[in-house]
Short mmCIF file of C-alpha atoms in Angstrom, two decimals:
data_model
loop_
_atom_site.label_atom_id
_atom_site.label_comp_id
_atom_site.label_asym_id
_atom_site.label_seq_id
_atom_site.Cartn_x
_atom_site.Cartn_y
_atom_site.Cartn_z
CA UNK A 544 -13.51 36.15 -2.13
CA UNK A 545 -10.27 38.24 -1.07
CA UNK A 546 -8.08 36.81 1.24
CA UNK A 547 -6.28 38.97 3.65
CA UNK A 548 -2.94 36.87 4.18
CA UNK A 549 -1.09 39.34 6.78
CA UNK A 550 -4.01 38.35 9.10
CA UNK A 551 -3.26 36.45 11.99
CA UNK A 552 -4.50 32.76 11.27
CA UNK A 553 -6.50 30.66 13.58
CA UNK A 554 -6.09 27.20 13.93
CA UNK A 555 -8.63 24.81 14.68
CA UNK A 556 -7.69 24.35 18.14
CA UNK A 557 -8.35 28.31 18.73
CA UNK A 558 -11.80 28.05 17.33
CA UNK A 559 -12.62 24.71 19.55
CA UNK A 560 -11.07 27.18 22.22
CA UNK A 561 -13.72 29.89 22.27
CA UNK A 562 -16.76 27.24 22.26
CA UNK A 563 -18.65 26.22 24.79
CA UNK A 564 -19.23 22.74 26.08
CA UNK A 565 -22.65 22.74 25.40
CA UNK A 566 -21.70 23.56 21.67
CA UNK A 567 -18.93 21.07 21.39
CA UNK A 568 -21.30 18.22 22.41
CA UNK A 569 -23.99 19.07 19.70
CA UNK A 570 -21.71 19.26 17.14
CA UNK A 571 -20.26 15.64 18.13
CA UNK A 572 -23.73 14.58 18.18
CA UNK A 573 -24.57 16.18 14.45
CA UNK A 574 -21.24 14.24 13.18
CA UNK A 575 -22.24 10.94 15.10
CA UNK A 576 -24.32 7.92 13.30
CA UNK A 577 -25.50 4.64 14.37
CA UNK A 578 -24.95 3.19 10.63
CA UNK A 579 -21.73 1.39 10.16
CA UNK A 580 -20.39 1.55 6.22
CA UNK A 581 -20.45 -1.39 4.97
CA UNK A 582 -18.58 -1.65 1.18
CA UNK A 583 -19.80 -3.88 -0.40
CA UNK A 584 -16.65 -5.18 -2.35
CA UNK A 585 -15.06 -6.44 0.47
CA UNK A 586 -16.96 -9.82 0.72
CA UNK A 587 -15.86 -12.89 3.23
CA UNK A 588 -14.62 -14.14 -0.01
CA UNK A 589 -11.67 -11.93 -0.60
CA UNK A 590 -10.63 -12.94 2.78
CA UNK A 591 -7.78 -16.12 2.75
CA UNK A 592 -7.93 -17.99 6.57
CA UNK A 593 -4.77 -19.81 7.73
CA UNK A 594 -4.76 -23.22 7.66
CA UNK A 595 -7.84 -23.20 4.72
CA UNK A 596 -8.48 -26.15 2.64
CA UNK A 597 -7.54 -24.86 -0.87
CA UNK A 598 -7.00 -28.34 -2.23
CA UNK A 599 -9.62 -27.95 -4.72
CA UNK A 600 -8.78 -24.96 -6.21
CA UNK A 601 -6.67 -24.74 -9.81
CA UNK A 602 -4.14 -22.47 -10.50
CA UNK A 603 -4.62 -20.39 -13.71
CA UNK A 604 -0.85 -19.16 -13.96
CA UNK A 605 1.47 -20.11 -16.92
CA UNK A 606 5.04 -20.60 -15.55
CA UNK A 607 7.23 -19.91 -18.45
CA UNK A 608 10.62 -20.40 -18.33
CA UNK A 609 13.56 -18.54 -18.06
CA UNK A 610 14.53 -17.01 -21.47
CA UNK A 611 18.00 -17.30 -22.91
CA UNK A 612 18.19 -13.30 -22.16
CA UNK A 613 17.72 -13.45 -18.33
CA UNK A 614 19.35 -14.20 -15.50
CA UNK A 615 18.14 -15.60 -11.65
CA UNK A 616 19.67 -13.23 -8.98
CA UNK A 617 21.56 -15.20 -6.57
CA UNK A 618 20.67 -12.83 -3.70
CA UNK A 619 16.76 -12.28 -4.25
CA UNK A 620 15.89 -15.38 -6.26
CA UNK A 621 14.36 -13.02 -9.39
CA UNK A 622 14.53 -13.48 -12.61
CA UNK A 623 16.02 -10.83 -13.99
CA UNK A 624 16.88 -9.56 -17.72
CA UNK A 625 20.39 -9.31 -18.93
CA UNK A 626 20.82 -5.54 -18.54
CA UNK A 627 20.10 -6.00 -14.64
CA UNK A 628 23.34 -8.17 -14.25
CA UNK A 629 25.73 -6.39 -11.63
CA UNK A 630 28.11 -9.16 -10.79
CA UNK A 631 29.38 -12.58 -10.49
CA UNK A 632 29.98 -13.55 -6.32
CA UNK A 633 30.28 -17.26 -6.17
CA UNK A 634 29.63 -18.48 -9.28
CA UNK A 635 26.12 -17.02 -8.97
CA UNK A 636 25.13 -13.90 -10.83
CA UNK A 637 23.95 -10.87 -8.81
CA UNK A 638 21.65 -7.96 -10.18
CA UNK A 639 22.20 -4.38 -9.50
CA UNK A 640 19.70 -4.09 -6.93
CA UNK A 641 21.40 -6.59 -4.83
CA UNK A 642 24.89 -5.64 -5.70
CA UNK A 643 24.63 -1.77 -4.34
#
């Protein structure tokens, strides 16, 4: 289909503009459903409460250690790798992020 682009162009509000009332409520009531969507993903499991008992649960993360090649940030606490070192402030090293 052509489209004329030295028309004038109508917004939305200038269509809702020209309706009447009568129109404007049927098409809310078209739009409008009493269902409520649900996904189903999103289970009260996913969900962490304060103050929840999570004694029983095990960690499954390996903490490995810092290698001979990287560097903790003073600033931001992260461990960094060589090539991010910015500066020395301290006696603690700082990483570029930090540094700028």
């Amino acid at each position: 289909m052509a489209t004329d682009y030295d028309a004038p162009r109508r917004t939305e509000a200038d269509e809702l503009a020209g309706d009447s009332l009568e129109e404007l409520k049927a098409r809310r009531a078209e739009g409008a459903t009493g269902e409520v969507d649900v996904d189903e993903t999103d289970t009260a499991e996913s969900y962490e409460l304060p103050g929840a008992d999570l004694s029983g649960e095990e960690l499954t993360v390996r903490v490995v250690p810092e290698q001979d090649n990287e560097f903790t940030c003073g600033e931001c606490f992260l461990v960094h790798h060589r090539s991010r070192f910015a500066e020395e402030r301290d006696g603690l090293s700082i990483c570029v992020d930090c540094a700028g």
